[in-house]
Short mmCIF file of N, CA and C in Angstrom, two decimals:
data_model
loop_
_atom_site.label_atom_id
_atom_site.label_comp_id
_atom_site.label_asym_id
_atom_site.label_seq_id
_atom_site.Cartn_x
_atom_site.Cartn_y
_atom_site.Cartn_z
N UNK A 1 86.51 -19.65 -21.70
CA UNK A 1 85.63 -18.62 -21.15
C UNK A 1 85.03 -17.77 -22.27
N UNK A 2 85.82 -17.67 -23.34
CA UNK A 2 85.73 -16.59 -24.44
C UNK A 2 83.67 -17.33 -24.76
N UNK A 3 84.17 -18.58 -25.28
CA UNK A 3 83.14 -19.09 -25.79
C UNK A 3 81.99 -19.13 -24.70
N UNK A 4 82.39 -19.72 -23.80
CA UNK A 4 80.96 -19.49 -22.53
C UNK A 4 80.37 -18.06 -22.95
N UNK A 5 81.18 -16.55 -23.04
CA UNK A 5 80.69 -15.97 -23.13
C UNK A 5 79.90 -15.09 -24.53
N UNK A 6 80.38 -15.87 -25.48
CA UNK A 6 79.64 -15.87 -26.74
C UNK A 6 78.06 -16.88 -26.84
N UNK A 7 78.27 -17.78 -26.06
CA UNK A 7 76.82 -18.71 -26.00
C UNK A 7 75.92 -17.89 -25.22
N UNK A 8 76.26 -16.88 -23.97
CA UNK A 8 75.57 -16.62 -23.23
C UNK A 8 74.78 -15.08 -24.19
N UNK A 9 76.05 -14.55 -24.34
CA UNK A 9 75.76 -13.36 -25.46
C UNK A 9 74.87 -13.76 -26.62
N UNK A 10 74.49 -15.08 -27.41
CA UNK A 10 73.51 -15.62 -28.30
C UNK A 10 72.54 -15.91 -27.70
N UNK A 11 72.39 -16.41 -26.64
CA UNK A 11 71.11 -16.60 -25.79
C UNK A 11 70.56 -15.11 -25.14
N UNK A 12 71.02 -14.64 -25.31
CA UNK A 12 70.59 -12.62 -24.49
C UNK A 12 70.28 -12.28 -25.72
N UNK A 13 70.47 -12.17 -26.94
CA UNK A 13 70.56 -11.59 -28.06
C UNK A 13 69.23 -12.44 -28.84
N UNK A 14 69.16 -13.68 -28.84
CA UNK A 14 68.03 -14.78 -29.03
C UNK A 14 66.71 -14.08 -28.43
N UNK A 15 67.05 -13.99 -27.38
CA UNK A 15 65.51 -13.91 -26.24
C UNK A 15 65.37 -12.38 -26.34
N UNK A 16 66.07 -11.44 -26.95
CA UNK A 16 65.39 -10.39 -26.86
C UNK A 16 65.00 -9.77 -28.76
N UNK A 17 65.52 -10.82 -29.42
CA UNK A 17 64.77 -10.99 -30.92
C UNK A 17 63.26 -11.66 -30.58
N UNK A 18 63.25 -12.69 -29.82
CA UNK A 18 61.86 -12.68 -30.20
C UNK A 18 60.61 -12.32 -28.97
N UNK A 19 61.36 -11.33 -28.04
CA UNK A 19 60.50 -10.20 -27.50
C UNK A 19 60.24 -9.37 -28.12
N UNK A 20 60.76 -8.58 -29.38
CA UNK A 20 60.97 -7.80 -30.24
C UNK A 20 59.69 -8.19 -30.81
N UNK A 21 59.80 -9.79 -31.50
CA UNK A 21 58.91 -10.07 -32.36
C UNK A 21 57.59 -10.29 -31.70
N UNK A 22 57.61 -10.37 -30.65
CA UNK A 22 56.29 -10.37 -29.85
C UNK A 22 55.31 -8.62 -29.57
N UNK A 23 56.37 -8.33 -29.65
CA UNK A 23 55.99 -6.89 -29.44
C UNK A 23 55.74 -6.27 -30.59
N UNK A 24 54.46 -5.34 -30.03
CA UNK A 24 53.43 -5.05 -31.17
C UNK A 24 53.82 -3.68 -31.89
N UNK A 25 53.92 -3.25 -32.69
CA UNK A 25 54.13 -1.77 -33.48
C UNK A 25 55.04 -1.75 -33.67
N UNK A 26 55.22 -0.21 -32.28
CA UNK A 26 56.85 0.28 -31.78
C UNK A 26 56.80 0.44 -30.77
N UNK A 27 56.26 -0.96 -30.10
CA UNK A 27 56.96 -1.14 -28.69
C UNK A 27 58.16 -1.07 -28.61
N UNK A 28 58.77 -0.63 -27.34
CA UNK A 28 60.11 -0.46 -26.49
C UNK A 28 60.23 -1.58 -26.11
N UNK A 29 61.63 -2.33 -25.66
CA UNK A 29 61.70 -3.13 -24.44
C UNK A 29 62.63 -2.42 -23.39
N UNK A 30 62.08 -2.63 -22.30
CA UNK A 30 62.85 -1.73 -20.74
C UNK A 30 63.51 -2.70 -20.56
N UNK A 31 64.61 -1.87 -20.15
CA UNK A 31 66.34 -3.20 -19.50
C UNK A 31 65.52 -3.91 -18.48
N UNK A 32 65.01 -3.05 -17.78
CA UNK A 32 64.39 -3.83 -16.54
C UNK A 32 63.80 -4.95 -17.02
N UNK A 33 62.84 -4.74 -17.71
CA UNK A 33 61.88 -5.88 -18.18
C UNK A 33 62.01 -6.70 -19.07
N UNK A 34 63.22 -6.21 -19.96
CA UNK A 34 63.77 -7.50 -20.50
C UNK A 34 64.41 -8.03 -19.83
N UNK A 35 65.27 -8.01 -18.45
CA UNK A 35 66.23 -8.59 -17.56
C UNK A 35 65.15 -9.64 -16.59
N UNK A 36 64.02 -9.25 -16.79
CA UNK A 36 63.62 -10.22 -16.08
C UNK A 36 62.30 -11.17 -16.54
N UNK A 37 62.64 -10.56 -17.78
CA UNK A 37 62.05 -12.07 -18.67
C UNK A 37 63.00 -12.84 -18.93
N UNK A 38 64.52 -12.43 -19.06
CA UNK A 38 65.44 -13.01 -19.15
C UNK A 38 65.88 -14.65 -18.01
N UNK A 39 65.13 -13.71 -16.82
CA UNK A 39 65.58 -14.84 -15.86
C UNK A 39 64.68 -16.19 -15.97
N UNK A 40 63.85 -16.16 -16.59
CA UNK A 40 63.03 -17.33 -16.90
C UNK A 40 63.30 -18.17 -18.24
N UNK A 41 63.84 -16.91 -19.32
CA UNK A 41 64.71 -17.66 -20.25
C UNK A 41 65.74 -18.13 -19.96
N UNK A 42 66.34 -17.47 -19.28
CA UNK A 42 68.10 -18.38 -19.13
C UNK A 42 68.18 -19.21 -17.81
N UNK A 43 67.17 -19.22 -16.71
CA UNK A 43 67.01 -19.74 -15.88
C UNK A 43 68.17 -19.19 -14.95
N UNK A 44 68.60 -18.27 -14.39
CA UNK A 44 69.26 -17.42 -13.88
C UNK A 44 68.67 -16.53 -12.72
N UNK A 45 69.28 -15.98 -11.98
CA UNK A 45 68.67 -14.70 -11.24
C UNK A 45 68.58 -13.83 -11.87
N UNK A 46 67.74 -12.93 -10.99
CA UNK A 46 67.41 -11.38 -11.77
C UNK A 46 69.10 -10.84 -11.70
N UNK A 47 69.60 -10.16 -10.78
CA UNK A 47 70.86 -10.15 -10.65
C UNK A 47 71.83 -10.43 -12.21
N UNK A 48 71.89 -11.94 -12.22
CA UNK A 48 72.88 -12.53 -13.33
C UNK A 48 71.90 -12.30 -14.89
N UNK A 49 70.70 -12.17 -14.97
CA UNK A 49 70.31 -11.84 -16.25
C UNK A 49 70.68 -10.31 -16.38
N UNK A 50 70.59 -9.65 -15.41
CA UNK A 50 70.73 -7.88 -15.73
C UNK A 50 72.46 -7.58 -16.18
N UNK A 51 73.19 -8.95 -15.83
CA UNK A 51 74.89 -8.69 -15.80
C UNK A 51 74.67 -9.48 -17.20
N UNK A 52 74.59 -10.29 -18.07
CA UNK A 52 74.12 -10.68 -19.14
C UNK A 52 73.85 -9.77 -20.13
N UNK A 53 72.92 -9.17 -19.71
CA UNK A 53 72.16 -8.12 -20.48
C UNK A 53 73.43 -6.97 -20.61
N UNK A 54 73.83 -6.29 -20.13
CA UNK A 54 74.66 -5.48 -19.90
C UNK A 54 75.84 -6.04 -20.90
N UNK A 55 76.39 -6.91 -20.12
CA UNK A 55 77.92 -7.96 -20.91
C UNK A 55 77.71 -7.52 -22.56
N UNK A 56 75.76 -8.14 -22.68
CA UNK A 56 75.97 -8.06 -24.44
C UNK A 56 75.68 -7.05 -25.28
N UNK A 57 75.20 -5.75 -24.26
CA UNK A 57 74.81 -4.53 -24.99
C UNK A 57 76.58 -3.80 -24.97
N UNK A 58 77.15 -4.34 -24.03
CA UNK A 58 79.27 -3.64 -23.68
C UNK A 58 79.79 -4.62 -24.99
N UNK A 59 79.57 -5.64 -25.25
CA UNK A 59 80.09 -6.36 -26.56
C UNK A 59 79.55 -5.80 -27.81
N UNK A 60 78.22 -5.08 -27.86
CA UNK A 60 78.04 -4.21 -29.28
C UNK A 60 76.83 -5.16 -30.24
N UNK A 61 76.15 -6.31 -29.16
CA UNK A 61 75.43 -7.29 -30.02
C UNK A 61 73.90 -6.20 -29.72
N UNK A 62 73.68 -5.84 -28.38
CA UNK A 62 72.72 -4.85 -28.57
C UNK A 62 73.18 -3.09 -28.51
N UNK A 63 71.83 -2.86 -28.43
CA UNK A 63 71.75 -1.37 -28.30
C UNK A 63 71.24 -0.83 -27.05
N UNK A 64 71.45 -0.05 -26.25
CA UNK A 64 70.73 0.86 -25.28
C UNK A 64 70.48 2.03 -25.57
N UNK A 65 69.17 2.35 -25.44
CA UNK A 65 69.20 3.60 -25.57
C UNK A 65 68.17 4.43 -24.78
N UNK A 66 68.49 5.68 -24.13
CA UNK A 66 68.23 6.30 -23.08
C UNK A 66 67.31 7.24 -23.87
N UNK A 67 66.75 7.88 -22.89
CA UNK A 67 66.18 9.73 -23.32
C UNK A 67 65.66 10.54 -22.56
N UNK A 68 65.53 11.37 -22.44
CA UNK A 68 65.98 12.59 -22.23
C UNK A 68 64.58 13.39 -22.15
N UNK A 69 64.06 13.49 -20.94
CA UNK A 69 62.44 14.51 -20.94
C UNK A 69 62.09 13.63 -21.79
N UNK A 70 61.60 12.05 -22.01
CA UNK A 70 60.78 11.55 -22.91
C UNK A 70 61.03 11.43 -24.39
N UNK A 71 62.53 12.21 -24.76
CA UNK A 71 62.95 12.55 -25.92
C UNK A 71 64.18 11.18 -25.95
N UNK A 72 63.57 10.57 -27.50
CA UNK A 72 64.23 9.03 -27.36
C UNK A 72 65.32 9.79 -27.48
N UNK A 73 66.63 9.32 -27.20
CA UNK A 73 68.39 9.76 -27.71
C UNK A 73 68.57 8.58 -28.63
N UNK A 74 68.44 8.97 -30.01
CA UNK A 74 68.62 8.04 -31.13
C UNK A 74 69.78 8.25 -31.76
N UNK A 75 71.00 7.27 -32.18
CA UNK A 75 72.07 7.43 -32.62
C UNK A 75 71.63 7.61 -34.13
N UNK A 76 71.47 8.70 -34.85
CA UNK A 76 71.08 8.68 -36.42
C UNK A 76 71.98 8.57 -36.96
N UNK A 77 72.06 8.05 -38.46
CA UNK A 77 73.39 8.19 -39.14
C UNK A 77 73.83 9.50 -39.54
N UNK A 78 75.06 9.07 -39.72
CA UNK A 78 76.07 10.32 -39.66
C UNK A 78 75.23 11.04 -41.34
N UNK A 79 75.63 12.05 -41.44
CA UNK A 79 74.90 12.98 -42.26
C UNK A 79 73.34 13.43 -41.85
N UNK A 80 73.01 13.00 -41.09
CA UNK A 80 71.34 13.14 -40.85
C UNK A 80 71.46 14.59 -40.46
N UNK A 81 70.66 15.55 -41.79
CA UNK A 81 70.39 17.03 -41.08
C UNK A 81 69.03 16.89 -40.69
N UNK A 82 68.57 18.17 -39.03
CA UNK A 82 67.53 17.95 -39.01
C UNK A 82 66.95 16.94 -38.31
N UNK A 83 67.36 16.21 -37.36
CA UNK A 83 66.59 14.54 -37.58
C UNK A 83 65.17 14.81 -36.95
N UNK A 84 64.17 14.18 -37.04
CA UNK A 84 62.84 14.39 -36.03
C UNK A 84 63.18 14.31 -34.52
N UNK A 85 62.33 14.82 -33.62
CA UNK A 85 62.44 14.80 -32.40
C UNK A 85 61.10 12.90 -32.32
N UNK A 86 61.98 12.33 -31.45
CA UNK A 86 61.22 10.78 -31.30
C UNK A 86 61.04 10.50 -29.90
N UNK A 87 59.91 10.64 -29.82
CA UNK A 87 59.16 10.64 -28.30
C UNK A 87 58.84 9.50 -27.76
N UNK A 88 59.00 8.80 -26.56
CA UNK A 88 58.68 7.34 -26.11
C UNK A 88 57.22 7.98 -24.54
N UNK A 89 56.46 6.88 -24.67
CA UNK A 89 55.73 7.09 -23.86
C UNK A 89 55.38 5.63 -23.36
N UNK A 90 54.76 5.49 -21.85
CA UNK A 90 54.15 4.35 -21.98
C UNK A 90 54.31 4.34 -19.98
N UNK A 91 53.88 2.76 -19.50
CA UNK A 91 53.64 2.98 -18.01
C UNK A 91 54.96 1.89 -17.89
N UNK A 92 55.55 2.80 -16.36
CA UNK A 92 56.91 2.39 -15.95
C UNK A 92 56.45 1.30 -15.30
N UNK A 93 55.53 1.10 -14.59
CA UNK A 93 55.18 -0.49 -13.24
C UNK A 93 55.30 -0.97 -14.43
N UNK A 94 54.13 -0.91 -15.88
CA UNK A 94 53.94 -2.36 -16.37
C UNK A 94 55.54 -2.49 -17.09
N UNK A 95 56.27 -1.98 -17.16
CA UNK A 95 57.25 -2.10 -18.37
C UNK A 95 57.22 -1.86 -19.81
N UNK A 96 55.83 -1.68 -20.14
CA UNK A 96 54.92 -1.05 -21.72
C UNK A 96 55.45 0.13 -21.76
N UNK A 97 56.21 0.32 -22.87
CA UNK A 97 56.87 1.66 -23.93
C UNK A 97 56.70 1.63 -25.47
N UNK A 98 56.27 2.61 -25.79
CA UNK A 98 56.47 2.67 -27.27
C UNK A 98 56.72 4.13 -27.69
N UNK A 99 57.08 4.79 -28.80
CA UNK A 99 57.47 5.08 -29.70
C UNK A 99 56.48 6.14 -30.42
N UNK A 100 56.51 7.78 -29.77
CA UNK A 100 55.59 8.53 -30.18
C UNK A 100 55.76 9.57 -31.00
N UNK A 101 54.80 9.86 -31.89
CA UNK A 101 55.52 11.12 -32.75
C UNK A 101 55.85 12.42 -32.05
N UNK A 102 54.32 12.57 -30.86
CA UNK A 102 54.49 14.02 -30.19
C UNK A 102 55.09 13.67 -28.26
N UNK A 103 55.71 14.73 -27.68
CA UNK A 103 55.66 14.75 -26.83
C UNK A 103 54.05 14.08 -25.63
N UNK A 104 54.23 13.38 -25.04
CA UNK A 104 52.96 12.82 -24.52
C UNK A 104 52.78 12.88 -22.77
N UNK A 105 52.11 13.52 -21.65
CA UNK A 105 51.92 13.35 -20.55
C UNK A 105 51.88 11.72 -20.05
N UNK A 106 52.36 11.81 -19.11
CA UNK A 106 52.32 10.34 -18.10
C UNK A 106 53.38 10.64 -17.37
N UNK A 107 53.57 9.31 -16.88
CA UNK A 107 54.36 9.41 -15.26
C UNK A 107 55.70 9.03 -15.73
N UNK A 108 56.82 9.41 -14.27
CA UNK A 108 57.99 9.85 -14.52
C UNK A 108 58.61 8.81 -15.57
N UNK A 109 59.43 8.19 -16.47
CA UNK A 109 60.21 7.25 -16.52
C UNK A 109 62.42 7.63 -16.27
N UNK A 110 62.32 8.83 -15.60
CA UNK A 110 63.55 9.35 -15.08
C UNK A 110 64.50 7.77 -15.45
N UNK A 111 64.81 6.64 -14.52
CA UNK A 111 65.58 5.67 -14.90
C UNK A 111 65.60 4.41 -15.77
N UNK A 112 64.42 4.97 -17.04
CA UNK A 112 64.05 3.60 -17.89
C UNK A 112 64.89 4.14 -19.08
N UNK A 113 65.62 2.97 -19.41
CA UNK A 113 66.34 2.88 -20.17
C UNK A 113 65.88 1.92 -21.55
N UNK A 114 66.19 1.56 -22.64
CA UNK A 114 65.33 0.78 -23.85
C UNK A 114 66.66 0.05 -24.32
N UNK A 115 66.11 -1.18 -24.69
CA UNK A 115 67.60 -2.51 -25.36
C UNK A 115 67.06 -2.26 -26.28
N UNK A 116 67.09 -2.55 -27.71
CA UNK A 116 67.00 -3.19 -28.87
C UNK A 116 68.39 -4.01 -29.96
N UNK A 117 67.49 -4.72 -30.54
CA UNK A 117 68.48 -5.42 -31.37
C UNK A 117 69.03 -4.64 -32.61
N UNK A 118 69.67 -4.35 -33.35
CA UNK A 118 70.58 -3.66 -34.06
C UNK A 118 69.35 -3.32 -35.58
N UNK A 119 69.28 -4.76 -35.65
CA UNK A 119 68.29 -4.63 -36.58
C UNK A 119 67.32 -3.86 -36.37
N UNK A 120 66.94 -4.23 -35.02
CA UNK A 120 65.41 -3.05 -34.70
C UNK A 120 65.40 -1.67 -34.93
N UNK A 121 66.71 -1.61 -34.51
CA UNK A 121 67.18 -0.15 -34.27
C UNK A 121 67.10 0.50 -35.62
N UNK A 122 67.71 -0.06 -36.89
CA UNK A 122 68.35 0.33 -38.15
C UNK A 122 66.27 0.49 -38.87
N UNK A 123 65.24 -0.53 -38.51
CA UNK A 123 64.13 -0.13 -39.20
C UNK A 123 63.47 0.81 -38.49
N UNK A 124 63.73 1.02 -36.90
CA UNK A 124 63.05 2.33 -36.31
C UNK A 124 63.51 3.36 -36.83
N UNK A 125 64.98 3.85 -37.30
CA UNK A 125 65.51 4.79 -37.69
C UNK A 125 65.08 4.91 -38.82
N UNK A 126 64.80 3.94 -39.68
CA UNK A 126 64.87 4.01 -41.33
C UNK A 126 63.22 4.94 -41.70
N UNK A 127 62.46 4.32 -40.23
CA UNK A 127 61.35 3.88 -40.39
C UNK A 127 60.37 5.66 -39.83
N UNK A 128 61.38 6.46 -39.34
CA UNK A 128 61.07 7.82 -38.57
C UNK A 128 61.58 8.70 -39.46
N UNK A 129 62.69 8.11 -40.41
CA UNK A 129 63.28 9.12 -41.46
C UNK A 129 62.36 9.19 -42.37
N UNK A 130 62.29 8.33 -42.90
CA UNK A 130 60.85 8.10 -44.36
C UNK A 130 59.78 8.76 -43.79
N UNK A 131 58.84 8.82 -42.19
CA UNK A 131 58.02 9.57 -41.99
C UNK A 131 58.56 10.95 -42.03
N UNK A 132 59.47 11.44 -41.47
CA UNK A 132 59.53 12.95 -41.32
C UNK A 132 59.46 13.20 -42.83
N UNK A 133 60.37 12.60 -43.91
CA UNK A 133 60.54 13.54 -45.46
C UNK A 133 59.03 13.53 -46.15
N UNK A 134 57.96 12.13 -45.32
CA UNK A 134 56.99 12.45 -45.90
C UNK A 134 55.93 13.36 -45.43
N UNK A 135 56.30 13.92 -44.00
CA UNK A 135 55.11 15.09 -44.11
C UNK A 135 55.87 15.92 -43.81
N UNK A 136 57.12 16.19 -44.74
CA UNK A 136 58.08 17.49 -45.03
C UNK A 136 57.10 17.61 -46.35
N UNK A 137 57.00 16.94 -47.25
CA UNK A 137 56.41 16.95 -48.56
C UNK A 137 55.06 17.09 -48.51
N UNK A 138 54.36 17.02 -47.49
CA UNK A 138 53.44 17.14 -48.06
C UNK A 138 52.24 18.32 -47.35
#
């Protein structure tokens, strides 16, 4: 079983690297909407891709991450004084999110939640730190 559930966890982890790579800037991917691109990748129900999805973000291969009034909740590394405030915007029907510097108007996203892959996560962070120190400087 261990292994069934390591193949299934590489195939969830697979298909949402190269949604990642499909996705343009700093697009988001929504659990929702990766769970049900999922079901066409793994050939599954919506149902069993969303328990998938879940299984491999509770095993630590992805990330979830929530926020708060539009305010991403980003795990920064430890020492981070200060961190920027990181704003997500985008439309909940289509599943389109990305990644804003300022607070932005639109409609509710109250239960959208964001996967990313570890990696993604480590150059969005890397990638919001280097902006803030550069228009601290300048």
């Amino acid at each position: 079983m261990a292994e069934e559930m390591s193949g299934r966890h590489a195939a969830v982890v697979a298909a949402v690297r190269e949604m990642e790579s499909a996705a343009k800037g700093r697009a988001l991917l929504a659990v929702g909407a990766t769970s049900r691109r999922l079901v066409s990748v793994l050939g599954v129900t919506e149902t069993t891709a969303l328990r998938y999805l879940r299984q491999t973000i509770q095993a630590g291969l992805l990330v979830e991450l929530e926020h708060a009034g539009r305010k991403l909740l980003v795990p920064w590394p430890e020492g981070t004084e200060n961190p920027p405030d990181v704003w997500v915007n985008g439309e909940p029907k289509k599943g389109a999110f990305r990644v804003t510097e300022h607070c932005e108007a639109g409609p509710a996203m109250a239960k959208v939640r964001f996967v990313l892959t570890p990696e993604r996560l480590k150059v969005l962070v890397t990638q919001v730190l280097a902006e803030a120190v550069e228009q601290r400087t300048t």
